[in-house]
Amino acid sequence: MKAGILGTGHYVPERVLTNKDMEEIVETSDEWIRTRTGIEERRIAGDHEKTSDMAYKAAEEALKEAGITGDQLDLILVATVTPDQSFPTVSCKLQEYLGATKAAAMDVSAACAGFMYAMITAKQFIESGDYQHILIVGAEKLSKITDWTDRNTCVLFGDGAGAAVLGPVSEGKGILSFELGADGKGGKHLSQDGDFIFMNGREVFKFAVRQMPESAVHVVEKAGYAKADVDYLIPHQANIRIVEAARQRLDIAEDRVAININKYGNTSAASIPIALSEAAKNGKIKNDDLVVLVGFGGGLTWGAVALRWGK
Ligand code: UT7
């Protein structure tokens, strides 16, 4: 028996900050941001809108799509580096909001790869037979740890949340293979330094263009498939040039790669589940498709999954 995705959901805040708006905040240009990153605009949460509020909206949609209610959940995992506070966790707040009376709850901290870590943790509990339904969420309010005077970082990030409900699926479907990894030595290149995000962009870029394609290829091979069998790729949305490197390495057509960095920027742990939910809703992924999800982030961390779509 394998664990698979029963439903997805996502939420992004209403407020849009365009590249033109960024030109008013720091010395930058729409042209620089577009060509170096692929970002055109990003969403910024309201002052009183918390990570848990965004997570709740994405989670509600995922539960609805999965056809279950909160009280059927056994576990809630929220991947975030921007929880409302260190405790109570965002996952405990969701446990209350969703009426998930029998669910255990914990947050997962693996930066932009957090959703992949949550997914693989959920898979273990389901495939052991201990749990039936697990809600996993990636939710971030990066705007609260963004240094709005640092043009190297502030143009890159956005807020939002994505969610999925995992459970047992029928034969042949579900998570076929995975890879998780970490390299603490590289942690200095991407960190929260004091109140804000610090990033050595060039070093992270070098790591990402190597690691993301490599992990994607690994999980395809581990699942017993060839690159040509991949129907859809959902990469972490950090930079269009990093996505393009992964696309070329997998030798996959442009229309089979999820791209929403233009609309949302880099939403860290939320980026993969937002893209997943959008792809599921707009018909980009279909029953029986071989889908690859791959992310990397601060830590350094990375994770990838190959799955056969469908219940
Ligand atoms: O999810 C977490 C992971 N984060 C990432 O994956 C980010 C990975 N890194 C990147 O995406 C890229 O390295 C960046 C987009 C952050 C930067 O692009 P780059 O092509 O590596 O630029 P750079 O850092 O080499 O900087 C080139 C120039 C510099 O000027 P000088 O020193 O050459 O005169 C920067 O000061 O661009 C300058 N610059 C900017 N100019 C206009 C940096 N940020 C900006 C900006 N607007 N916002």
mmCIF file of C-alpha atoms and ligand atoms in Angstrom:
data_model
loop_
_atom_site.group_PDB
_atom_site.id
_atom_site.type_symbol
_atom_site.label_atom_id
_atom_site.label_comp_id
_atom_site.label_asym_id
_atom_site.label_seq_id
_atom_site.Cartn_x
_atom_site.Cartn_y
_atom_site.Cartn_z
ATOM 1 C CA MET A 1 0.000 0.000 0.000
ATOM 2 C CA LYS A 2 1.332 3.433 -0.945
ATOM 3 C CA ALA A 3 0.615 6.952 0.268
ATOM 4 C CA GLY A 4 -0.700 9.410 -2.296
ATOM 5 C CA ILE A 5 -2.346 12.784 -2.595
ATOM 6 C CA LEU A 6 -6.107 12.874 -1.997
ATOM 7 C CA GLY A 7 -6.631 16.630 -2.328
ATOM 8 C CA THR A 8 -4.765 19.927 -2.657
ATOM 9 C CA GLY A 9 -5.421 23.569 -1.835
ATOM 10 C CA HIS A 10 -3.690 26.915 -1.876
ATOM 11 C CA TYR A 11 -4.109 30.498 -0.816
ATOM 12 C CA VAL A 12 -2.245 33.693 -1.635
ATOM 13 C CA PRO A 13 -2.887 37.090 -0.038
ATOM 14 C CA GLU A 14 -4.765 39.739 -2.002
ATOM 15 C CA ARG A 15 -2.128 42.440 -1.900
ATOM 16 C CA VAL A 16 0.064 42.475 -5.018
ATOM 17 C CA LEU A 17 3.512 44.096 -5.019
ATOM 18 C CA THR A 18 4.768 44.528 -8.592
ATOM 19 C CA ASN A 19 8.339 45.053 -9.761
ATOM 20 C CA LYS A 20 7.356 48.666 -10.448
ATOM 21 C CA ASP A 21 6.354 48.953 -6.780
ATOM 22 C CA MET A 22 9.762 47.498 -5.826
ATOM 23 C CA GLU A 23 11.440 50.287 -7.800
ATOM 24 C CA GLU A 24 9.925 52.715 -5.266
ATOM 25 C CA ILE A 25 11.317 50.736 -2.317
ATOM 26 C CA VAL A 26 14.931 49.944 -3.342
ATOM 27 C CA GLU A 27 17.280 50.784 -6.197
ATOM 28 C CA THR A 28 16.242 48.125 -8.675
ATOM 29 C CA SER A 29 14.416 47.768 -11.969
ATOM 30 C CA ASP A 30 11.627 45.683 -13.381
ATOM 31 C CA GLU A 31 14.043 44.638 -16.122
ATOM 32 C CA TRP A 32 16.713 43.403 -13.660
ATOM 33 C CA ILE A 33 14.227 41.421 -11.582
ATOM 34 C CA ARG A 34 12.498 39.839 -14.595
ATOM 35 C CA THR A 35 15.646 38.814 -16.433
ATOM 36 C CA ARG A 36 17.623 37.612 -13.381
ATOM 37 C CA THR A 37 14.781 35.852 -11.556
ATOM 38 C CA GLY A 38 11.603 35.561 -13.675
ATOM 39 C CA ILE A 39 9.598 37.391 -11.002
ATOM 40 C CA GLU A 40 7.016 39.988 -12.112
ATOM 41 C CA GLU A 41 5.042 40.413 -8.899
ATOM 42 C CA ARG A 42 4.582 38.845 -5.473
ATOM 43 C CA ARG A 43 1.804 38.659 -2.851
ATOM 44 C CA ILE A 44 2.207 40.258 0.555
ATOM 45 C CA ALA A 45 0.093 39.279 3.558
ATOM 46 C CA GLY A 46 -1.923 41.911 5.390
ATOM 47 C CA ASP A 47 -0.486 43.288 8.619
ATOM 48 C CA HIS A 48 -2.809 41.138 10.684
ATOM 49 C CA GLU A 49 -2.770 38.149 8.367
ATOM 50 C CA LYS A 50 -0.699 35.420 9.982
ATOM 51 C CA THR A 51 0.995 32.339 8.565
ATOM 52 C CA SER A 52 -1.653 30.260 10.347
ATOM 53 C CA ASP A 53 -4.483 32.226 8.649
ATOM 54 C CA MET A 54 -3.038 31.500 5.206
ATOM 55 C CA ALA A 55 -2.324 27.876 6.138
ATOM 56 C CA TYR A 56 -5.928 27.453 7.303
ATOM 57 C CA LYS A 57 -7.378 28.675 4.000
ATOM 58 C CA ALA A 58 -5.155 26.347 1.956
ATOM 59 C CA ALA A 59 -5.917 23.449 4.324
ATOM 60 C CA GLU A 60 -9.694 23.919 4.137
ATOM 61 C CA GLU A 61 -9.549 23.683 0.350
ATOM 62 C CA ALA A 62 -7.368 20.561 0.463
ATOM 63 C CA LEU A 63 -9.705 18.832 2.933
ATOM 64 C CA LYS A 64 -12.718 19.689 0.796
ATOM 65 C CA GLU A 65 -11.071 18.326 -2.318
ATOM 66 C CA ALA A 66 -10.055 15.161 -0.460
ATOM 67 C CA GLY A 67 -13.662 14.758 0.695
ATOM 68 C CA ILE A 68 -12.819 14.510 4.376
ATOM 69 C CA THR A 69 -13.388 16.645 7.455
ATOM 70 C CA GLY A 70 -10.890 17.797 10.057
ATOM 71 C CA ASP A 71 -11.980 15.187 12.593
ATOM 72 C CA GLN A 72 -10.764 12.459 10.214
ATOM 73 C CA LEU A 73 -7.173 13.707 10.323
ATOM 74 C CA ASP A 74 -4.573 11.719 12.264
ATOM 75 C CA LEU A 75 -1.690 14.152 11.894
ATOM 76 C CA ILE A 76 -1.042 17.736 10.780
ATOM 77 C CA LEU A 77 2.420 18.766 9.583
ATOM 78 C CA VAL A 78 3.107 22.401 8.728
ATOM 79 C CA ALA A 79 6.361 23.282 6.979
ATOM 80 C CA THR A 80 7.306 26.874 7.742
ATOM 81 C CA VAL A 81 10.217 29.101 8.725
ATOM 82 C CA THR A 82 7.852 31.937 9.555
ATOM 83 C CA PRO A 83 5.473 30.542 12.189
ATOM 84 C CA ASP A 84 3.228 33.053 13.986
ATOM 85 C CA GLN A 85 5.467 32.457 17.007
ATOM 86 C CA SER A 86 7.760 29.582 18.055
ATOM 87 C CA PHE A 87 4.902 27.975 20.007
ATOM 88 C CA PRO A 88 2.074 27.165 19.909
ATOM 89 C CA THR A 89 2.938 25.901 16.457
ATOM 90 C CA VAL A 90 1.020 26.721 13.290
ATOM 91 C CA SER A 91 0.051 23.037 13.107
ATOM 92 C CA CYS A 92 -1.537 23.200 16.586
ATOM 93 C CA LYS A 93 -3.509 26.274 15.523
ATOM 94 C CA LEU A 94 -4.775 24.383 12.475
ATOM 95 C CA GLN A 95 -5.664 21.456 14.708
ATOM 96 C CA GLU A 96 -8.026 23.801 16.545
ATOM 97 C CA TYR A 97 -9.355 25.716 13.506
ATOM 98 C CA LEU A 98 -10.102 22.515 11.568
ATOM 99 C CA GLY A 99 -11.691 20.689 14.492
ATOM 100 C CA ALA A 100 -9.075 17.975 14.028
ATOM 101 C CA THR A 101 -9.824 16.526 17.451
ATOM 102 C CA LYS A 102 -7.895 13.291 17.039
ATOM 103 C CA ALA A 103 -4.905 14.701 15.155
ATOM 104 C CA ALA A 104 -1.362 15.084 16.438
ATOM 105 C CA ALA A 105 0.362 18.237 15.201
ATOM 106 C CA MET A 106 3.860 19.532 14.657
ATOM 107 C CA ASP A 107 5.717 22.050 12.526
ATOM 108 C CA VAL A 108 8.532 20.958 10.233
ATOM 109 C CA SER A 109 11.505 23.252 9.717
ATOM 110 C CA ALA A 110 13.493 22.616 6.541
ATOM 111 C CA ALA A 111 13.137 26.018 4.840
ATOM 112 C CA CYS A 112 12.170 25.851 1.151
ATOM 113 C CA ALA A 113 12.462 22.038 1.164
ATOM 114 C CA GLY A 114 10.076 21.839 4.139
ATOM 115 C CA PHE A 115 7.069 20.639 2.172
ATOM 116 C CA MET A 116 9.108 17.744 0.768
ATOM 117 C CA TYR A 117 10.243 16.791 4.284
ATOM 118 C CA ALA A 118 6.622 16.954 5.504
ATOM 119 C CA MET A 119 5.433 14.818 2.603
ATOM 120 C CA ILE A 120 7.982 12.087 3.233
ATOM 121 C CA THR A 121 7.282 12.101 6.982
ATOM 122 C CA ALA A 122 3.573 11.701 6.218
ATOM 123 C CA LYS A 123 4.293 8.889 3.766
ATOM 124 C CA GLN A 124 6.057 6.866 6.494
ATOM 125 C CA PHE A 125 3.132 7.111 8.914
ATOM 126 C CA ILE A 126 0.636 6.126 6.230
ATOM 127 C CA GLU A 127 2.612 3.265 4.746
ATOM 128 C CA SER A 128 3.328 1.842 8.210
ATOM 129 C CA GLY A 129 -0.447 1.542 8.564
ATOM 130 C CA ASP A 130 -0.464 3.684 11.714
ATOM 131 C CA TYR A 131 -2.274 6.691 10.198
ATOM 132 C CA GLN A 132 -4.902 7.114 7.472
ATOM 133 C CA HIS A 133 -5.191 10.820 6.754
ATOM 134 C CA ILE A 134 -2.440 13.389 7.123
ATOM 135 C CA LEU A 135 -2.631 17.075 6.278
ATOM 136 C CA ILE A 136 0.612 18.632 5.104
ATOM 137 C CA VAL A 137 0.929 22.374 4.594
ATOM 138 C CA GLY A 138 3.676 24.725 3.430
ATOM 139 C CA ALA A 139 2.932 28.263 4.622
ATOM 140 C CA GLU A 140 5.090 31.360 4.840
ATOM 141 C CA LYS A 141 4.871 35.015 5.723
ATOM 142 C CA LEU A 142 8.368 35.827 4.468
ATOM 143 C CA SER A 143 7.512 39.530 4.286
ATOM 144 C CA LYS A 144 7.968 39.717 8.072
ATOM 145 C CA ILE A 145 11.605 38.531 7.912
ATOM 146 C CA THR A 146 12.459 40.429 4.715
ATOM 147 C CA ASP A 147 14.877 43.345 4.961
ATOM 148 C CA TRP A 148 13.050 45.865 2.788
ATOM 149 C CA THR A 149 16.265 47.905 2.433
ATOM 150 C CA ASP A 150 18.295 44.994 0.942
ATOM 151 C CA ARG A 151 17.764 44.786 -2.813
ATOM 152 C CA ASN A 152 19.671 41.501 -2.970
ATOM 153 C CA THR A 153 16.850 39.722 -1.169
ATOM 154 C CA CYS A 154 13.702 41.840 -0.852
ATOM 155 C CA VAL A 155 12.751 41.562 -4.522
ATOM 156 C CA LEU A 156 12.739 37.758 -4.344
ATOM 157 C CA PHE A 157 10.229 36.701 -1.731
ATOM 158 C CA GLY A 158 6.458 36.507 -1.299
ATOM 159 C CA ASP A 159 3.793 35.161 1.066
ATOM 160 C CA GLY A 160 1.316 32.307 0.634
ATOM 161 C CA ALA A 161 0.298 28.771 1.564
ATOM 162 C CA GLY A 162 -0.316 25.425 -0.107
ATOM 163 C CA ALA A 163 -1.659 22.183 1.323
ATOM 164 C CA ALA A 164 -2.279 18.538 0.516
ATOM 165 C CA VAL A 165 -4.103 15.683 2.219
ATOM 166 C CA LEU A 166 -2.256 12.387 2.047
ATOM 167 C CA GLY A 167 -3.716 8.938 2.505
ATOM 168 C CA PRO A 168 -3.565 5.387 1.143
ATOM 169 C CA VAL A 169 -4.202 5.160 -2.616
ATOM 170 C CA SER A 170 -4.975 2.319 -5.011
ATOM 171 C CA GLU A 171 -2.296 0.073 -6.480
ATOM 172 C CA GLY A 172 0.173 1.692 -8.838
ATOM 173 C CA LYS A 173 -0.637 5.225 -7.577
ATOM 174 C CA GLY A 174 1.065 7.382 -4.983
ATOM 175 C CA ILE A 175 4.650 8.137 -3.928
ATOM 176 C CA LEU A 176 7.022 5.827 -5.803
ATOM 177 C CA SER A 177 10.393 7.137 -4.634
ATOM 178 C CA PHE A 178 11.969 9.996 -2.734
ATOM 179 C CA GLU A 179 15.239 11.636 -1.808
ATOM 180 C CA LEU A 180 15.927 13.911 1.159
ATOM 181 C CA GLY A 181 19.244 15.517 1.981
ATOM 182 C CA ALA A 182 21.025 18.155 4.032
ATOM 183 C CA ASP A 183 24.380 19.926 4.098
ATOM 184 C CA GLY A 184 24.862 21.996 7.234
ATOM 185 C CA LYS A 185 28.197 23.283 5.971
ATOM 186 C CA GLY A 186 26.353 25.353 3.388
ATOM 187 C CA GLY A 187 24.029 26.823 6.007
ATOM 188 C CA LYS A 188 25.975 30.081 6.139
ATOM 189 C CA HIS A 189 24.902 30.935 2.584
ATOM 190 C CA LEU A 190 21.197 31.267 3.423
ATOM 191 C CA SER A 191 20.073 32.056 6.935
ATOM 192 C CA GLN A 192 17.934 34.178 9.170
ATOM 193 C CA ASP A 193 20.492 36.573 10.582
ATOM 194 C CA GLY A 194 18.934 38.493 13.449
ATOM 195 C CA ASP A 195 15.524 39.568 12.250
ATOM 196 C CA PHE A 196 16.100 39.144 8.528
ATOM 197 C CA ILE A 197 16.927 36.771 5.705
ATOM 198 C CA PHE A 198 20.571 36.800 4.690
ATOM 199 C CA MET A 199 21.573 35.202 1.405
ATOM 200 C CA ASN A 200 24.728 34.728 -0.603
ATOM 201 C CA GLY A 201 22.775 34.501 -3.854
ATOM 202 C CA ARG A 202 25.601 33.260 -6.047
ATOM 203 C CA GLU A 203 26.515 30.378 -3.713
ATOM 204 C CA VAL A 204 22.889 29.309 -3.309
ATOM 205 C CA PHE A 205 22.435 29.540 -7.055
ATOM 206 C CA LYS A 206 25.425 27.238 -7.676
ATOM 207 C CA PHE A 207 24.131 24.713 -5.142
ATOM 208 C CA ALA A 208 20.601 24.832 -6.573
ATOM 209 C CA VAL A 209 21.467 24.390 -10.250
ATOM 210 C CA ARG A 210 23.479 21.311 -9.308
ATOM 211 C CA GLN A 211 21.250 19.778 -6.632
ATOM 212 C CA MET A 212 17.768 20.282 -8.041
ATOM 213 C CA PRO A 213 18.306 18.541 -11.394
ATOM 214 C CA GLU A 214 20.370 15.803 -9.702
ATOM 215 C CA SER A 215 17.648 15.005 -7.138
ATOM 216 C CA ALA A 216 14.947 15.056 -9.804
ATOM 217 C CA VAL A 217 16.862 12.564 -11.949
ATOM 218 C CA HIS A 218 17.614 10.373 -8.886
ATOM 219 C CA VAL A 219 13.971 9.933 -7.898
ATOM 220 C CA VAL A 220 12.935 9.128 -11.464
ATOM 221 C CA GLU A 221 15.618 6.442 -11.671
ATOM 222 C CA LYS A 222 14.844 5.121 -8.163
ATOM 223 C CA ALA A 223 11.219 4.711 -9.236
ATOM 224 C CA GLY A 224 12.416 2.597 -12.162
ATOM 225 C CA TYR A 225 11.629 5.118 -14.885
ATOM 226 C CA ALA A 226 13.517 7.103 -17.500
ATOM 227 C CA LYS A 227 13.505 10.892 -17.861
ATOM 228 C CA ALA A 228 11.263 10.581 -20.916
ATOM 229 C CA ASP A 229 8.536 9.013 -18.745
ATOM 230 C CA VAL A 230 8.079 12.157 -16.628
ATOM 231 C CA ASP A 231 4.768 13.864 -17.403
ATOM 232 C CA TYR A 232 5.040 16.900 -15.146
ATOM 233 C CA LEU A 233 7.733 18.612 -13.080
ATOM 234 C CA ILE A 234 6.952 20.780 -10.072
ATOM 235 C CA PRO A 235 10.141 22.527 -8.954
ATOM 236 C CA HIS A 236 10.602 24.932 -6.060
ATOM 237 C CA GLN A 237 10.091 28.433 -7.452
ATOM 238 C CA ALA A 238 13.251 30.332 -6.475
ATOM 239 C CA ASN A 239 14.573 31.522 -9.807
ATOM 240 C CA ILE A 240 13.400 30.842 -13.360
ATOM 241 C CA ARG A 241 17.016 30.147 -14.358
ATOM 242 C CA ILE A 242 17.289 27.377 -11.726
ATOM 243 C CA VAL A 243 13.978 25.895 -12.909
ATOM 244 C CA GLU A 244 15.263 26.030 -16.475
ATOM 245 C CA ALA A 245 18.423 24.125 -15.487
ATOM 246 C CA ALA A 246 16.280 21.346 -13.996
ATOM 247 C CA ARG A 247 14.012 21.324 -17.043
ATOM 248 C CA GLN A 248 16.917 20.955 -19.430
ATOM 249 C CA ARG A 249 18.548 18.223 -17.378
ATOM 250 C CA LEU A 250 15.284 16.243 -17.369
ATOM 251 C CA ASP A 251 14.880 17.078 -21.052
ATOM 252 C CA ILE A 252 11.223 17.911 -20.548
ATOM 253 C CA ALA A 253 9.084 20.320 -22.619
ATOM 254 C CA GLU A 254 8.407 23.797 -21.239
ATOM 255 C CA ASP A 255 4.652 23.226 -20.981
ATOM 256 C CA ARG A 256 5.265 20.271 -18.659
ATOM 257 C CA VAL A 257 6.942 22.347 -15.948
ATOM 258 C CA ALA A 258 5.025 24.274 -13.291
ATOM 259 C CA ILE A 259 6.003 27.935 -13.266
ATOM 260 C CA ASN A 260 4.334 30.551 -11.105
ATOM 261 C CA ILE A 261 7.372 32.453 -9.846
ATOM 262 C CA ASN A 262 6.292 35.313 -12.127
ATOM 263 C CA LYS A 263 3.115 35.759 -10.019
ATOM 264 C CA TYR A 264 4.259 34.885 -6.511
ATOM 265 C CA GLY A 265 8.054 35.142 -6.257
ATOM 266 C CA ASN A 266 9.765 32.688 -3.918
ATOM 267 C CA THR A 267 7.326 31.620 -1.173
ATOM 268 C CA SER A 268 9.765 29.119 0.413
ATOM 269 C CA ALA A 269 7.943 26.067 1.832
ATOM 270 C CA ALA A 270 4.692 27.203 0.192
ATOM 271 C CA SER A 271 6.025 27.293 -3.350
ATOM 272 C CA ILE A 272 5.777 23.587 -4.259
ATOM 273 C CA PRO A 273 2.300 23.007 -2.766
ATOM 274 C CA ILE A 274 0.912 26.196 -4.355
ATOM 275 C CA ALA A 275 2.251 25.064 -7.745
ATOM 276 C CA LEU A 276 0.939 21.542 -7.134
ATOM 277 C CA SER A 277 -2.537 22.771 -6.241
ATOM 278 C CA GLU A 278 -2.643 25.086 -9.266
ATOM 279 C CA ALA A 279 -1.473 22.299 -11.596
ATOM 280 C CA ALA A 280 -4.087 19.895 -10.230
ATOM 281 C CA LYS A 281 -6.845 22.479 -10.642
ATOM 282 C CA ASN A 282 -5.954 23.729 -14.109
ATOM 283 C CA GLY A 283 -5.704 20.210 -15.520
ATOM 284 C CA LYS A 284 -1.947 20.256 -16.019
ATOM 285 C CA ILE A 285 -1.641 16.983 -14.123
ATOM 286 C CA LYS A 286 -3.977 14.130 -14.950
ATOM 287 C CA ASN A 287 -4.811 10.754 -13.555
ATOM 288 C CA ASP A 288 -1.861 8.342 -13.879
ATOM 289 C CA ASP A 289 0.696 11.043 -14.711
ATOM 290 C CA LEU A 290 4.244 10.548 -13.431
ATOM 291 C CA VAL A 291 4.860 13.742 -11.451
ATOM 292 C CA VAL A 292 8.181 14.874 -9.974
ATOM 293 C CA LEU A 293 8.333 17.411 -7.133
ATOM 294 C CA VAL A 294 11.711 18.847 -6.190
ATOM 295 C CA GLY A 295 12.875 21.526 -3.775
ATOM 296 C CA PHE A 296 15.959 22.939 -2.069
ATOM 297 C CA GLY A 297 16.520 25.558 0.559
ATOM 298 C CA GLY A 298 18.279 26.983 3.578
ATOM 299 C CA GLY A 299 20.031 24.539 5.847
ATOM 300 C CA LEU A 300 21.045 23.578 3.261
ATOM 301 C CA THR A 301 18.268 21.080 2.577
ATOM 302 C CA TRP A 302 16.763 19.381 -0.430
ATOM 303 C CA GLY A 303 14.082 16.859 -1.264
ATOM 304 C CA ALA A 304 12.396 15.249 -4.237
ATOM 305 C CA VAL A 305 9.536 12.859 -4.875
ATOM 306 C CA ALA A 306 8.344 10.877 -7.898
ATOM 307 C CA LEU A 307 4.670 9.967 -7.707
ATOM 308 C CA ARG A 308 1.941 8.472 -9.830
ATOM 309 C CA TRP A 309 -0.965 10.921 -9.719
ATOM 310 C CA GLY A 310 -4.421 9.704 -8.709
ATOM 311 C CA LYS A 311 -6.285 8.109 -5.840
HETATM 312 O O1 UT7 B 1 14.629 29.440 -1.998
HETATM 313 C C1 UT7 B 1 15.839 29.830 -1.469
HETATM 314 C C2 UT7 B 1 16.883 29.875 -2.348
HETATM 315 N N1 UT7 B 1 17.263 31.124 -2.925
HETATM 316 C C3 UT7 B 1 17.668 31.045 -4.176
HETATM 317 O O2 UT7 B 1 17.567 30.044 -4.825
HETATM 318 C C4 UT7 B 1 18.358 32.218 -4.784
HETATM 319 C C5 UT7 B 1 19.507 31.753 -5.635
HETATM 320 N N2 UT7 B 1 20.224 32.855 -6.222
HETATM 321 C C6 UT7 B 1 19.668 33.602 -7.200
HETATM 322 O O3 UT7 B 1 18.560 33.387 -7.613
HETATM 323 C C7 UT7 B 1 20.518 34.688 -7.807
HETATM 324 O O4 UT7 B 1 21.841 34.544 -7.366
HETATM 325 C C8 UT7 B 1 20.006 36.109 -7.490
HETATM 326 C C9 UT7 B 1 18.715 36.375 -8.224
HETATM 327 C C10 UT7 B 1 19.793 36.276 -6.004
HETATM 328 C C11 UT7 B 1 21.016 37.133 -7.954
HETATM 329 O O5 UT7 B 1 21.256 36.989 -9.347
HETATM 330 P P1 UT7 B 1 22.743 36.945 -9.892
HETATM 331 O O6 UT7 B 1 22.666 36.850 -11.358
HETATM 332 O O7 UT7 B 1 23.450 35.824 -9.154
HETATM 333 O O8 UT7 B 1 23.278 38.355 -9.481
HETATM 334 P P2 UT7 B 1 24.524 38.708 -8.546
HETATM 335 O O9 UT7 B 1 24.239 38.352 -7.132
HETATM 336 O O10 UT7 B 1 25.727 38.118 -9.181
HETATM 337 O O11 UT7 B 1 24.543 40.271 -8.683
HETATM 338 C C12 UT7 B 1 24.793 40.910 -9.928
HETATM 339 C C13 UT7 B 1 24.660 42.405 -9.729
HETATM 340 C C14 UT7 B 1 25.392 42.922 -8.491
HETATM 341 O O12 UT7 B 1 25.996 44.143 -8.842
HETATM 342 P P3 UT7 B 1 27.580 44.197 -9.093
HETATM 343 O O13 UT7 B 1 28.205 43.752 -7.808
HETATM 344 O O14 UT7 B 1 27.829 43.265 -10.235
HETATM 345 O O15 UT7 B 1 27.803 45.646 -9.415
HETATM 346 C C15 UT7 B 1 24.263 43.195 -7.509
HETATM 347 O O16 UT7 B 1 24.574 44.240 -6.609
HETATM 348 O O17 UT7 B 1 23.285 42.763 -9.559
HETATM 349 C C16 UT7 B 1 23.143 43.592 -8.412
HETATM 350 N N3 UT7 B 1 21.821 43.403 -7.822
HETATM 351 C C17 UT7 B 1 20.741 44.081 -8.203
HETATM 352 N N4 UT7 B 1 20.552 45.032 -9.113
HETATM 353 C C18 UT7 B 1 19.321 45.512 -9.284
HETATM 354 C C19 UT7 B 1 21.492 42.520 -6.856
HETATM 355 N N5 UT7 B 1 20.169 42.635 -6.593
HETATM 356 C C20 UT7 B 1 19.690 43.583 -7.421
HETATM 357 C C21 UT7 B 1 18.418 44.136 -7.610
HETATM 358 N N6 UT7 B 1 18.274 45.095 -8.545
HETATM 359 N N7 UT7 B 1 17.332 43.741 -6.919
#
